[in-house]
PDB file of C-alpha atoms in Angstrom:
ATOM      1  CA  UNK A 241     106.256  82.880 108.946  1.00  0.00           C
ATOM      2  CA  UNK A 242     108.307  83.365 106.021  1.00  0.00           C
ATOM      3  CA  UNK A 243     107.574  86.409 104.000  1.00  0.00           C
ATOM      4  CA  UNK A 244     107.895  86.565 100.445  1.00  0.00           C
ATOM      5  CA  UNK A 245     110.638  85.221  98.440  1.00  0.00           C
ATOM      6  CA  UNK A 246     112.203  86.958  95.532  1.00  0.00           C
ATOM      7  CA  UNK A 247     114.906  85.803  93.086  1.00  0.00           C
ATOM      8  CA  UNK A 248     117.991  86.929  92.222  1.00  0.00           C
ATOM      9  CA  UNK A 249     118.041  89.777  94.249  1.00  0.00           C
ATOM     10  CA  UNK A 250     120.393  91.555  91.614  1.00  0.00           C
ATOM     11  CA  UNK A 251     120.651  90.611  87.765  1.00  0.00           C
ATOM     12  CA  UNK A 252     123.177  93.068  85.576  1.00  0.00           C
ATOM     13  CA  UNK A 253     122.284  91.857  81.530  1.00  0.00           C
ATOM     14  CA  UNK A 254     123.433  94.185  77.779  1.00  0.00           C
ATOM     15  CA  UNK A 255     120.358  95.200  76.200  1.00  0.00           C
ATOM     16  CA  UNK A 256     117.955  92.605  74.273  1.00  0.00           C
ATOM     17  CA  UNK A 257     118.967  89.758  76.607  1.00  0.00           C
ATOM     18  CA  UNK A 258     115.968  87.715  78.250  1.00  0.00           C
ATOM     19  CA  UNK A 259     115.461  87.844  81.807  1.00  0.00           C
ATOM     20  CA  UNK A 260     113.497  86.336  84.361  1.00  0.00           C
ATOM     21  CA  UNK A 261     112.057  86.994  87.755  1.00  0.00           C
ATOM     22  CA  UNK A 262     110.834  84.483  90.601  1.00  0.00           C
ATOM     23  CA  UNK A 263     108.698  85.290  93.154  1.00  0.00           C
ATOM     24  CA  UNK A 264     106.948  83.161  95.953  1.00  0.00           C
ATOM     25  CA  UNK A 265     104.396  84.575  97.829  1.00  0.00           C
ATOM     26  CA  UNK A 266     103.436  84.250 101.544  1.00  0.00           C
ATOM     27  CA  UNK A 267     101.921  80.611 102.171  1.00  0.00           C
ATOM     28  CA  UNK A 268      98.043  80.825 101.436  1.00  0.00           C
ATOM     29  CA  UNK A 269      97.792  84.382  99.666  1.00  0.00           C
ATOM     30  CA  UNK A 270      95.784  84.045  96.983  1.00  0.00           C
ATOM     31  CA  UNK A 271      97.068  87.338  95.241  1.00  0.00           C
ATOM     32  CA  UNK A 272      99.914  88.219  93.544  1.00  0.00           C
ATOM     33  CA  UNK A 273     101.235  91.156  92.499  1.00  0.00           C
ATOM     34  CA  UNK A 274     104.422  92.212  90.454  1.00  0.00           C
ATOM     35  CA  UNK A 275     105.308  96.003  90.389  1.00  0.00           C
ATOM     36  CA  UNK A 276     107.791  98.180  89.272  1.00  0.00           C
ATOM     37  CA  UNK A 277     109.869 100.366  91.396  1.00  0.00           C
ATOM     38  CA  UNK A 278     111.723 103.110  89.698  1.00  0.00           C
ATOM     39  CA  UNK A 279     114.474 104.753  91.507  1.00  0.00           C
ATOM     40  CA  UNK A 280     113.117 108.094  93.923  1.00  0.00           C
ATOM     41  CA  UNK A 281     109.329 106.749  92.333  1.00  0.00           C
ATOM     42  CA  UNK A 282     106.403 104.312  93.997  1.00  0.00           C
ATOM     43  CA  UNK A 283     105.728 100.993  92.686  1.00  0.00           C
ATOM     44  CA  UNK A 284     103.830 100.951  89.840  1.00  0.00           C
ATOM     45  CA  UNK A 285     101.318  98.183  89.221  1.00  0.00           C
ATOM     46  CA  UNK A 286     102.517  95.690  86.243  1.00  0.00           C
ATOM     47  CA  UNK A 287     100.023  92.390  86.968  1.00  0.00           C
ATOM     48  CA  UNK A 288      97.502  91.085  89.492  1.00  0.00           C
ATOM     49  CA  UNK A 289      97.048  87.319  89.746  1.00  0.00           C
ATOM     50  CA  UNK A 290      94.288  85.770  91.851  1.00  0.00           C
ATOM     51  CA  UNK A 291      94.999  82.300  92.006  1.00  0.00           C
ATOM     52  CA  UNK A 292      96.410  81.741  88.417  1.00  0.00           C
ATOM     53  CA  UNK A 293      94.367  84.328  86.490  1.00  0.00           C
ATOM     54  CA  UNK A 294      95.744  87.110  85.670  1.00  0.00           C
ATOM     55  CA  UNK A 295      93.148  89.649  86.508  1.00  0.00           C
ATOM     56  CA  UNK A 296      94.999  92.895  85.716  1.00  0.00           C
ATOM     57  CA  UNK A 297      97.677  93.443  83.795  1.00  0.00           C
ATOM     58  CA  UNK A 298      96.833  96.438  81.732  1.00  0.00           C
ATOM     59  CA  UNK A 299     100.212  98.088  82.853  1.00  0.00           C
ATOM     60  CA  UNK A 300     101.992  95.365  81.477  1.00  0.00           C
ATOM     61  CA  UNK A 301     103.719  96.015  78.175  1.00  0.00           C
ATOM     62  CA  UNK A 302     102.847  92.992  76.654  1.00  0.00           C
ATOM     63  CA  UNK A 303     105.586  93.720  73.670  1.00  0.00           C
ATOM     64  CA  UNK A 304     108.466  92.587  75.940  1.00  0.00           C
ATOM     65  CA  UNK A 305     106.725  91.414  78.978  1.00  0.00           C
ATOM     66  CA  UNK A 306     105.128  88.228  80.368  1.00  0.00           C
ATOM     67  CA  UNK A 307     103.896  86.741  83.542  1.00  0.00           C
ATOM     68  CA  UNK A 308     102.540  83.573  84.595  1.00  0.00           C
ATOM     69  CA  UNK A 309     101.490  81.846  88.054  1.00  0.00           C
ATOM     70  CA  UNK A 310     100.678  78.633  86.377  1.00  0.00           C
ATOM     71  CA  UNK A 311      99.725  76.767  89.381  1.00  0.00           C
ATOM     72  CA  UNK A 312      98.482  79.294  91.165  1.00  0.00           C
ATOM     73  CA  UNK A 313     101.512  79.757  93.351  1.00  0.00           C
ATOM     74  CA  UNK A 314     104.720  80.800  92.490  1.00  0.00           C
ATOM     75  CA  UNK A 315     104.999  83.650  89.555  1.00  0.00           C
ATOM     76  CA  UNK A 316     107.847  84.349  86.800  1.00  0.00           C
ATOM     77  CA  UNK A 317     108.130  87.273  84.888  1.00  0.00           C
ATOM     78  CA  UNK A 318     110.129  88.033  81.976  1.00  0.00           C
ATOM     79  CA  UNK A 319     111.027  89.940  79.968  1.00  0.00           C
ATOM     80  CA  UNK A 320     112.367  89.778  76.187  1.00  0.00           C
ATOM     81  CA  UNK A 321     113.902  91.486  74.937  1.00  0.00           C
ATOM     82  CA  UNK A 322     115.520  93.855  77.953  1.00  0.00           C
ATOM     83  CA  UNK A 323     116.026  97.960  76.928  1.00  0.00           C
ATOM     84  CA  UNK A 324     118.072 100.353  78.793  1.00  0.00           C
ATOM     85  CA  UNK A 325     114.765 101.456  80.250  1.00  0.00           C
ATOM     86  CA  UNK A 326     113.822  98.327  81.820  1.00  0.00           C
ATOM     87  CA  UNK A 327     115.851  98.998  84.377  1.00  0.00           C
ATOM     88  CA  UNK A 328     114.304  99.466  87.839  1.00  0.00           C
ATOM     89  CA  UNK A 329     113.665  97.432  91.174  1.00  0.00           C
ATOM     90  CA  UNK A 330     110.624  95.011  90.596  1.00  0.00           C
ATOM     91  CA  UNK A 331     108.804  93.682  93.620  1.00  0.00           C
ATOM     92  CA  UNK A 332     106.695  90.715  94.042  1.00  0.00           C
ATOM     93  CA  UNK A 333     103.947  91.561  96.872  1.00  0.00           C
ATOM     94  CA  UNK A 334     101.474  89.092  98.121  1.00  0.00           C
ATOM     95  CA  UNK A 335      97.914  89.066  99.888  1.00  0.00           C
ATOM     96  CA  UNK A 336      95.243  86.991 101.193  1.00  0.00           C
ATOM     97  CA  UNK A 337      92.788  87.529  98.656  1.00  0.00           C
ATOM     98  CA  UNK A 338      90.317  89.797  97.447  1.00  0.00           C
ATOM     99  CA  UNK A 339      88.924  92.481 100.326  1.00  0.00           C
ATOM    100  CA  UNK A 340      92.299  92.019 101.617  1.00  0.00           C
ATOM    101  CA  UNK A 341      93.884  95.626 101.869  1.00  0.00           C
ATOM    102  CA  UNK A 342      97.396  94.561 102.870  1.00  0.00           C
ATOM    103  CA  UNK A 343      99.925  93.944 100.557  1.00  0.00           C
ATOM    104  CA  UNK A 344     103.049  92.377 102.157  1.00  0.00           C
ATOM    105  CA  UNK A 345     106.110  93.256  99.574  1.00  0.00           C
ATOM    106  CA  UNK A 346     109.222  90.796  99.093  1.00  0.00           C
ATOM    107  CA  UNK A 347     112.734  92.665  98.434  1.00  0.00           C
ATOM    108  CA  UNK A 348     113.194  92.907  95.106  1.00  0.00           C
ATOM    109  CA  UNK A 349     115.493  92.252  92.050  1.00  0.00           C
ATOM    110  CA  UNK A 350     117.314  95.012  91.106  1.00  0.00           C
ATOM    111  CA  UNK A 351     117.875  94.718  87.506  1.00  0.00           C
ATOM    112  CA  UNK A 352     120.486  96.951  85.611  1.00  0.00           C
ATOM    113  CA  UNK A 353     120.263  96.898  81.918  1.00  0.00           C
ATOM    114  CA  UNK A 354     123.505  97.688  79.548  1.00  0.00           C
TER     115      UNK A 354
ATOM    116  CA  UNK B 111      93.519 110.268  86.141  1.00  0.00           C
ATOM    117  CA  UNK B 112      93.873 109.670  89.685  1.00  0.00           C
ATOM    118  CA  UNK B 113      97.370 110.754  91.554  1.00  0.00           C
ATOM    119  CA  UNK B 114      98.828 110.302  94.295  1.00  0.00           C
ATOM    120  CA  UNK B 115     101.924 112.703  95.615  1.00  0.00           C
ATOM    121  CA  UNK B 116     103.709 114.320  98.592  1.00  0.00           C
ATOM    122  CA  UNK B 117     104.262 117.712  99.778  1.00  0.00           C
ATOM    123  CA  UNK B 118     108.129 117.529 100.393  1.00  0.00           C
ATOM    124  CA  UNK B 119     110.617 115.084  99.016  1.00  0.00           C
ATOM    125  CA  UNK B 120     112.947 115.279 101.988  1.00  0.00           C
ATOM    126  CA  UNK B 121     112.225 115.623 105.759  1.00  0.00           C
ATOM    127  CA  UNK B 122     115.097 115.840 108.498  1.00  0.00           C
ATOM    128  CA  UNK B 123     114.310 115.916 112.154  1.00  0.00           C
ATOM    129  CA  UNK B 124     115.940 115.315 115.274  1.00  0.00           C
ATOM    130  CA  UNK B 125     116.126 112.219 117.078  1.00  0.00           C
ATOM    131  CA  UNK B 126     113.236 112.259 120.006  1.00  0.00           C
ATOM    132  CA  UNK B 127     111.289 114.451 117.677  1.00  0.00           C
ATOM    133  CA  UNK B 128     107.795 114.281 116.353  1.00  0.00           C
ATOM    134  CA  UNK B 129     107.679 113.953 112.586  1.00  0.00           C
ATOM    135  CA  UNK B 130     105.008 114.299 110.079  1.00  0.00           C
ATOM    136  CA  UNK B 131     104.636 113.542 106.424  1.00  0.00           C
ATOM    137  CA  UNK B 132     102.208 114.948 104.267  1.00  0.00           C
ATOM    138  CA  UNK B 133     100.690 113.549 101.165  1.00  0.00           C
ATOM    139  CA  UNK B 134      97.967 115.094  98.733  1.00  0.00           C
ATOM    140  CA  UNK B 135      95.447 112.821  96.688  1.00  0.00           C
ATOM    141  CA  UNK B 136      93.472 113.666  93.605  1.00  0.00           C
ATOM    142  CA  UNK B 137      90.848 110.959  93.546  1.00  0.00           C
ATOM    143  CA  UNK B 138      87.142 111.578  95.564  1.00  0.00           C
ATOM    144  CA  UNK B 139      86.359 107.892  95.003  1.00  0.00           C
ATOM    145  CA  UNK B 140      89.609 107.001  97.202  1.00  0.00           C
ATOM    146  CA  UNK B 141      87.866 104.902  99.987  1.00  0.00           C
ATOM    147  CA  UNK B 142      90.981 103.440 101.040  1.00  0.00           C
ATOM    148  CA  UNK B 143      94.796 104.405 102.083  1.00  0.00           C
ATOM    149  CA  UNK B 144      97.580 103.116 103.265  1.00  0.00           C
ATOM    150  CA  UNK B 145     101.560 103.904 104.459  1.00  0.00           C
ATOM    151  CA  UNK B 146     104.269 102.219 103.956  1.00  0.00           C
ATOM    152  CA  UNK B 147     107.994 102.065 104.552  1.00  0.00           C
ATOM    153  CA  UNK B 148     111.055 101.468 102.832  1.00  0.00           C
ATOM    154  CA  UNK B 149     114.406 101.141 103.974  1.00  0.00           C
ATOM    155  CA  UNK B 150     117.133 100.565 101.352  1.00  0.00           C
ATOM    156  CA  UNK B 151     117.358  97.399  99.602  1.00  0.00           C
ATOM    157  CA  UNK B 152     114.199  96.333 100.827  1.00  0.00           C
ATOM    158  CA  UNK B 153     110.744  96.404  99.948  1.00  0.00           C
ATOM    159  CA  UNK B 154     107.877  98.324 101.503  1.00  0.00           C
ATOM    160  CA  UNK B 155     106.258  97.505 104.667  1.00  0.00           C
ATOM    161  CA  UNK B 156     103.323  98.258 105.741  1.00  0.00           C
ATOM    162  CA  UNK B 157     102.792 100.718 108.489  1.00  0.00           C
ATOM    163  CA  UNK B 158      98.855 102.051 108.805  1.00  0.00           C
ATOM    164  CA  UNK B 159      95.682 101.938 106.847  1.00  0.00           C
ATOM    165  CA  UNK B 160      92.711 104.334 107.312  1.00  0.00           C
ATOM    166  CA  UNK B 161      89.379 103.842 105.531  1.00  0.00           C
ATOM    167  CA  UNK B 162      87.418 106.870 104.170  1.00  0.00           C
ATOM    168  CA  UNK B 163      84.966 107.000 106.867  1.00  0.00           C
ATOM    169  CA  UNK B 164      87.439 107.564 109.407  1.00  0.00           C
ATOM    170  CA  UNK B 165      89.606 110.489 109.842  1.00  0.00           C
ATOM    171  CA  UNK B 166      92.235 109.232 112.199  1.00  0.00           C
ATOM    172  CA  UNK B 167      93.630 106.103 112.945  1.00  0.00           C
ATOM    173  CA  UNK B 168      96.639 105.251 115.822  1.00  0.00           C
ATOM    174  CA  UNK B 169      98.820 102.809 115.817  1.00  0.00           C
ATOM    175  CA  UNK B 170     102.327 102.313 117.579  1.00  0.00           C
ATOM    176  CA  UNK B 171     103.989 105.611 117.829  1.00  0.00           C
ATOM    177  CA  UNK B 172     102.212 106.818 114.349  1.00  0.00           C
ATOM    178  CA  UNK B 173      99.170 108.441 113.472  1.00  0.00           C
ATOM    179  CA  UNK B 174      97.499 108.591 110.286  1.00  0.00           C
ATOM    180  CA  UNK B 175      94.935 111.787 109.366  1.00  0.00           C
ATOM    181  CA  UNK B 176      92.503 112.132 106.819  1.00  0.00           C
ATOM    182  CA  UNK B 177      90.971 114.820 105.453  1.00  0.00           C
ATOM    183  CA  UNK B 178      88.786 114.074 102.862  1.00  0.00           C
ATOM    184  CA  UNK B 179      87.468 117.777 102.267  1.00  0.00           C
ATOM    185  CA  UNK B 180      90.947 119.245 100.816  1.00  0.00           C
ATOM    186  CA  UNK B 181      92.359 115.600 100.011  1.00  0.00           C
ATOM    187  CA  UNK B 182      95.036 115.544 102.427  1.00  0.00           C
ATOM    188  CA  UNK B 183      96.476 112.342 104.301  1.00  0.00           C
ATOM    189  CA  UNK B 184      99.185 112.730 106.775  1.00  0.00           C
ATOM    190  CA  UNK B 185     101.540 110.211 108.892  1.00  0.00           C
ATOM    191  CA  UNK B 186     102.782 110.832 112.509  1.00  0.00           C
ATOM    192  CA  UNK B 187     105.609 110.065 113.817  1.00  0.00           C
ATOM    193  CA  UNK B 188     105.933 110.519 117.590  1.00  0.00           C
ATOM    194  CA  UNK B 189     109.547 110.027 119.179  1.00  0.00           C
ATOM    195  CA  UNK B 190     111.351 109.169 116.116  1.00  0.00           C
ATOM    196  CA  UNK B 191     114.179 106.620 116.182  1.00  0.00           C
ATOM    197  CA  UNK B 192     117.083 106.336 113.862  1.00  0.00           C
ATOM    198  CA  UNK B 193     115.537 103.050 112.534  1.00  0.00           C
ATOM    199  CA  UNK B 194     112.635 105.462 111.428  1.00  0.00           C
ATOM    200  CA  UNK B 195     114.793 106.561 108.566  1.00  0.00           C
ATOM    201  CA  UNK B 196     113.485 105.467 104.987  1.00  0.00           C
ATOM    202  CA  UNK B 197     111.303 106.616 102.373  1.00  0.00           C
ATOM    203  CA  UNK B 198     107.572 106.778 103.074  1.00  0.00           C
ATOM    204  CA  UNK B 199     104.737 106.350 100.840  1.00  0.00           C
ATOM    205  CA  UNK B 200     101.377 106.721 100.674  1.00  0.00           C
ATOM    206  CA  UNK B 201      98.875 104.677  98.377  1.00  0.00           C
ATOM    207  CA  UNK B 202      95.455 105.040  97.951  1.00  0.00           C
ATOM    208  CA  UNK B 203      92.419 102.317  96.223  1.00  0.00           C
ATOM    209  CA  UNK B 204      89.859 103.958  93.774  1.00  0.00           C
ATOM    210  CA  UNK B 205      86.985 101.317  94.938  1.00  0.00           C
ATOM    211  CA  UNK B 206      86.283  98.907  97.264  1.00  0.00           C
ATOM    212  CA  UNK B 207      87.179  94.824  95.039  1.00  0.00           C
ATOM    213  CA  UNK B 208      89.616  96.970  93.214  1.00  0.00           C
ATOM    214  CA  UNK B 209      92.941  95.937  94.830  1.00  0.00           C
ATOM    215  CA  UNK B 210      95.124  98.844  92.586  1.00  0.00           C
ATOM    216  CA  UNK B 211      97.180 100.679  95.070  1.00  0.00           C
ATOM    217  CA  UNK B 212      98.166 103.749  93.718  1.00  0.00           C
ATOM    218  CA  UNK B 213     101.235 104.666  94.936  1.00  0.00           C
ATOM    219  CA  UNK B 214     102.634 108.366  95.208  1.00  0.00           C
ATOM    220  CA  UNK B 215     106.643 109.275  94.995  1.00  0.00           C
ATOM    221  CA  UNK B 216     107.704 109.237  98.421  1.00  0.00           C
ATOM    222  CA  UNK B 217     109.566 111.038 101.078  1.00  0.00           C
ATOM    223  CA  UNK B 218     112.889 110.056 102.445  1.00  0.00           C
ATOM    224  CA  UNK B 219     112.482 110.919 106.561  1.00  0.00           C
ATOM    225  CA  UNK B 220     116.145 111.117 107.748  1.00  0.00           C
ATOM    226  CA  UNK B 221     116.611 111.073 111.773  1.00  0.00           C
ATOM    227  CA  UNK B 222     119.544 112.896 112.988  1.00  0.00           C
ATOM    228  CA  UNK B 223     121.089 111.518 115.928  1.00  0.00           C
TER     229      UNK B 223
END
């Protein structure tokens, strides 16, 4: 079974470029999740999707930052325009649904802002 | 707020060795936790869950221990490999339907061969 896809896995931009994330999650989870990793921290929550509803995202700067999962699948987020502190791993992790504990992480982008 | 965090940043023991990794919580409500590992580049896998009415939990070579009176968790390492090198976390969930895992910093676990 394939796990969960991210894309790029590395993205270098100059401050106040755009930038966007893909993720697909694991076939039939239901719940999405996009955190931010910084580096020596834990993830931090940014959004929760179930389905294509965005159930959680009061982490999310909404200034700068945006997320969708329009069809209730695959997820983008973005993020206009980038600041020096943007930068940070962000993971896409995926479960079955609600009740589910078990989050199942992709890899990461790593995204360097200059 | 709730918190999550670990006793010691860095742990080094000997290959063949038992290893354990603390982690302190802040949150009563905490019904749920969970470890997970991460090697470099990657992102983190999951390892063992224990709910709040438990206190222990086995799985493969680890152990998980909760202690609910001081707010301790712990994770068990028994034999440790040079693949068990990576950073470990612990999360914990504030309520059952709430899928927020709280996530605390980490601690890299080095093997030495």
């Amino acid at each position: 079974e394939a796990g969960v896809v991210q894309s790029p896995r590395y993205k270098i931009i100059e401050k106040k470029q755009p930038v966007a994330f893909w993720c697909n999650p694991i076939s039939g989870h239901n719940t999405l999740y996009w955190y931010r990793q910084n580096l020596g921290q834990g993830p931090e929550l940014l959004i929760r999707y179930e389905n294509e509803e965005a159930v959680d995202d009061s982490q999310l700067p909404k200034d700068r930052f945006s997320a969708e999962r329009l069809k209730g699948v695959d997820s983008t987020l973005k993020i206009q325009p980038a600041e020096l502190g943007d930068s940070a791993v962000y993971l896409c992790a995926s479960s079955l649904g609600p009740g589910s504990y078990e989050q199942y992480f992709g890899p990461g982008t790593r995204l360097t802002v200059t | 707020g709730e918190s999550v965090g670990l006793h010691l940043p860095t742990l080094s023991v000997q290959e063949g060795d038992n290893s354990i990794i603390n982690c302190a919580y802040s949150n009563s409500a905490s019904d749920y936790f969970i470890w997970y590992k991460q090697e470099s580049g990657k992102g983190p896998q999951f390892i063992i869950d224990i709910r709040s009415n438990m206190d222990k939990r086995q799985g493969q070579r680890v152990t998980v221990l909760l202690n609910k009176t001081v707010k301790h968790l712990s994770l068990q390492i028994a034999a440790t490999q040079p693949g068990d090198s990576a950073v470990y976390f612990c999360a914990d969930r504030t309520n059952f339907g709430n899928e927020k895992l709280t996530f605390g910093t980490g601690t890299r676990l080095t093997i030495i061969p």
